[in-house]
Structure formats: C-alpha cells, structure tokens
Coordinates of C-alpha atoms in Angstrom, one line a residue:
X119 CA -64.6 132.5 26.6
X120 CA -65.3 131.1 23.3
X121 CA -62.4 130.1 20.8
X122 CA -61.8 132.4 17.8
X123 CA -60.8 129.5 15.8
X124 CA -63.8 128.8 13.4
X125 CA -64.1 125.0 14.4
X126 CA -63.6 125.2 17.9
X127 CA -65.8 128.2 18.1
X128 CA -68.5 126.3 16.3
X129 CA -68.1 123.3 18.6
X130 CA -68.4 125.5 21.8
X131 CA -71.5 127.5 20.4
X132 CA -73.1 124.6 18.6
X133 CA -72.4 122.4 21.7
X134 CA -74.4 124.7 24.0
X135 CA -77.3 125.0 21.3
X136 CA -77.4 121.3 21.5
X137 CA -77.9 121.4 25.2
X138 CA -80.6 123.6 24.9
X139 CA -82.3 121.5 22.3
X140 CA -82.0 118.3 24.4
X141 CA -83.2 120.1 27.3
X142 CA -86.7 121.1 25.7
X143 CA -89.3 119.2 27.3
X144 CA -91.4 117.0 24.8
X145 CA -94.4 119.3 24.8
X146 CA -92.5 122.7 24.8
X147 CA -91.6 122.3 21.1
X148 CA -94.6 124.0 20.3
X149 CA -94.0 127.0 22.8
X150 CA -94.0 130.4 21.4
X151 CA -90.7 131.8 20.9
X152 CA -89.5 135.5 21.1
X153 CA -89.7 135.8 17.2
X154 CA -93.5 136.3 16.8
X155 CA -93.8 134.0 13.8
X156 CA -92.1 131.0 15.5
X157 CA -92.4 128.3 17.9
X158 CA -89.5 126.7 19.4
X159 CA -89.2 124.1 16.8
X160 CA -89.1 126.6 14.3
X161 CA -85.6 128.2 15.7
X162 CA -84.1 124.7 15.0
X163 CA -85.8 124.5 11.6
X164 CA -84.4 128.0 10.7
X165 CA -80.7 127.0 11.4
X166 CA -81.2 123.6 9.7
X167 CA -82.7 124.8 6.8
X168 CA -81.0 128.3 5.7
X169 CA -77.4 127.2 6.1
X170 CA -77.1 124.3 3.7
X171 CA -78.4 126.6 0.7
X172 CA -76.0 129.3 1.9
X173 CA -72.9 126.9 2.0
X174 CA -74.0 125.2 -1.4
X175 CA -74.1 128.7 -2.9
X176 CA -70.5 129.7 -2.1
X177 CA -68.8 126.1 -2.3
X178 CA -69.0 122.7 -3.6
X179 CA -70.2 121.4 -0.2
X180 CA -73.4 119.8 0.1
X181 CA -74.8 118.9 3.6
X182 CA -77.2 115.7 3.8
X183 CA -80.5 116.5 5.0
X184 CA -81.3 115.0 8.4
X185 CA -84.6 114.0 9.9
X186 CA -87.7 116.5 9.8
X187 CA -87.9 119.1 12.4
X188 CA -91.4 118.3 12.8
X189 CA -90.8 114.9 13.4
X190 CA -87.6 115.0 15.3
X191 CA -86.1 118.1 16.2
X192 CA -83.4 117.1 18.4
X193 CA -82.1 114.5 15.7
X194 CA -82.5 117.2 13.0
X195 CA -80.3 119.4 14.8
X196 CA -77.9 116.9 16.0
X197 CA -77.2 115.8 12.7
X198 CA -76.9 119.1 11.2
X199 CA -74.6 120.4 13.7
X200 CA -72.2 117.2 13.2
X201 CA -72.2 117.8 9.6
X202 CA -71.2 121.5 10.0
X203 CA -68.6 120.4 12.6
X204 CA -67.4 117.8 10.1
X205 CA -66.7 120.8 7.4
X206 CA -65.2 122.8 9.6
X207 CA -62.7 120.0 11.0
X208 CA -61.7 118.8 7.6
X209 CA -58.3 120.2 6.8
X210 CA -59.0 120.4 3.2
X211 CA -61.6 123.0 3.9
X212 CA -59.4 125.4 5.8
X213 CA -57.8 126.7 2.6
X214 CA -61.2 126.6 0.5
X215 CA -62.5 130.0 -0.8
X216 CA -66.1 130.8 0.0
X217 CA -67.4 132.6 -3.2
X218 CA -70.9 133.5 -2.6
X219 CA -72.5 135.5 -5.3
X220 CA -73.8 138.2 -2.9
X221 CA -70.6 138.5 -0.6
X222 CA -67.0 139.4 -0.9
X223 CA -64.6 136.0 -1.3
X224 CA -63.5 135.0 2.2
X225 CA -62.0 131.6 3.6
X226 CA -64.7 129.2 4.2
X227 CA -64.2 128.7 7.9
X228 CA -64.5 132.5 8.2
X229 CA -67.8 132.6 6.4
X230 CA -69.3 129.7 8.4
X231 CA -68.3 131.6 11.6
X232 CA -69.1 135.0 10.7
X233 CA -72.8 134.1 8.9
X234 CA -73.7 130.9 10.6
X235 CA -72.0 130.3 14.0
X236 CA -73.0 133.7 15.1
X237 CA -76.9 133.1 14.1
X238 CA -76.8 129.8 16.1
X239 CA -75.2 131.9 19.2
X240 CA -77.9 134.3 18.8
X241 CA -80.8 132.0 18.4
X242 CA -79.7 130.0 21.4
X243 CA -81.3 132.8 23.5
X244 CA -84.6 132.5 21.5
X245 CA -84.8 128.7 22.1
X246 CA -83.7 128.8 25.7
X247 CA -86.2 131.7 26.6
X248 CA -89.1 129.9 24.8
X249 CA -88.7 126.8 26.7
X250 CA -87.7 128.1 30.1
X251 CA -83.8 127.1 30.0
X252 CA -80.7 129.1 31.0
X253 CA -80.7 131.8 28.5
X254 CA -77.3 133.4 29.4
X255 CA -74.9 133.9 26.5
X256 CA -71.1 134.5 26.6
X257 CA -70.6 138.1 27.6
X258 CA -67.4 138.6 25.6
X259 CA -68.9 137.2 22.4
X260 CA -72.1 139.6 23.0
X261 CA -70.1 142.6 23.2
X262 CA -67.9 141.6 20.2
X263 CA -71.0 140.9 17.9
X264 CA -72.7 144.3 19.2
X265 CA -69.7 146.4 18.6
X266 CA -69.1 144.8 15.1
X267 CA -72.7 145.2 14.1
X268 CA -73.2 148.9 15.3
X269 CA -71.2 150.5 12.6
X270 CA -72.9 148.6 9.7
X271 CA -76.5 149.0 11.4
X272 CA -78.0 150.5 8.1
X273 CA -76.8 147.5 5.9
X274 CA -77.9 145.0 8.5
X275 CA -81.4 146.6 8.6
X276 CA -81.7 146.8 5.0
X277 CA -81.0 143.2 4.7
X278 CA -84.3 142.5 6.3
X279 CA -82.7 139.7 8.8
X280 CA -83.1 141.8 12.0
X281 CA -86.4 143.5 13.4
X282 CA -86.6 147.0 14.6
X283 CA -84.0 147.8 17.1
X284 CA -85.6 147.3 20.7
X285 CA -84.5 150.2 22.9
X286 CA -82.6 149.2 26.2
X287 CA -81.3 151.1 29.0
X288 CA -77.9 153.0 28.6
X289 CA -76.5 150.8 31.2
X290 CA -77.7 147.4 29.9
X291 CA -75.4 144.5 29.8
X292 CA -73.9 143.2 26.8
X293 CA -76.3 140.5 26.2
X294 CA -79.4 143.0 26.5
X295 CA -77.7 145.4 24.3
X296 CA -77.1 142.7 21.6
X297 CA -80.5 141.4 21.9
X298 CA -82.2 144.8 21.8
X299 CA -79.9 145.4 18.5
X300 CA -81.1 142.5 16.6
X301 CA -85.0 143.2 17.4
X302 CA -85.3 141.2 20.5
X303 CA -87.0 142.4 23.7
X304 CA -84.7 141.2 26.4
X305 CA -87.7 141.0 29.0
X306 CA -89.7 138.9 26.7
X307 CA -91.3 136.0 28.5
X308 CA -93.7 133.3 27.1
X309 CA -97.1 133.8 28.0
X310 CA -98.4 132.1 30.9
X311 CA -101.5 130.0 30.7
X312 CA -104.7 131.3 32.5

C-alpha cells in the first residue's frame, strides 16, 4: 500500500522507480519503450525535464539540473528524485500554495503528488516493460487513479497527455485497466531480435 502522505507517497513510488532505473542493463537504455517515440532513457528524460518547469511555474522553487540523461541516466534520475523528495520533506513547503496559471490553487505537496508522483508511478511500467524488469504496479493505486480519471476522461484526452484508450477486457485487472486508459497496450512487449 502506498502512503497517502505526499512525501511518503513520493518516497515509495520514486523508490520503486529508482530500483527499475538501477536495474537497467547498460545496453538496454536504448531499448524501445511502450511509448512509440521513446526509448528507455526517454522515460527518465521525460520525468526529469518536465517537472522542474512545472514546479517553477507555480512556486518559487527551482530544482538544480543534474547530469545529462544521455550521459548518466541513473545519476540524472537519482539527483532529480532526491531534489523532489527534499522539497516534500521541507516543513516550510507543507503550507506553501502552488499557484500555476493553468490550474486551481492548491497546497504544493498535493500538486506534486497529483501531477508528478502519479506520473512517476505510471511511467514505472514503461521503464520496467521496456527493460524486462518487474512491471507490477500497486493495485490499490492503479484502482484509485483509474477511478479518479474515468469521470474526467474528456478533459484528460483534450490535454494531449494521454494516447487513445486501448480496449481491455471487462474483467481485466486494475493495472491493465489503468494502462489501457492512459493509452498503453498492457500486452506490449519489446520486439525480440531476429
């Protein structure tokens, strides 16, 4: 079970993603991911590149850039994840208001959890599946995200951040339902050479 507290939730979810990052074999960083335009390293690139701009757009917090994802994807991720965790662990930020021009105002920890930590959670499957690692996600979190996104599907689709829904059987598990909803084929596997 993933803790509801934003700092602890991030610690758990980012910790799992860190395990998958560290588990990538050296030559697997160029492996195709379930996102057609991305290789495995691009999953990390996406997370370390979009969030600092988002965070700065709604607060005075600036994250220091880490190593290049091309040169050191593990180092890039680890520095980034530690910086985000430090933001969430800082008591001063617990009462900070996140005021992004495209979103309603909300507490900073809630914004990080809702928009970023959930993104890390979903992309854990992408990295794991691309690189042949354990791709099981927390079932309760999958259900919570799926049930929370279905009522706002039209808004989410219009945002352009999710691909077309991939149909899954009615009796699919929560992970498969979530993956299908966000535009992933739960049965996707990397092409095997030959």
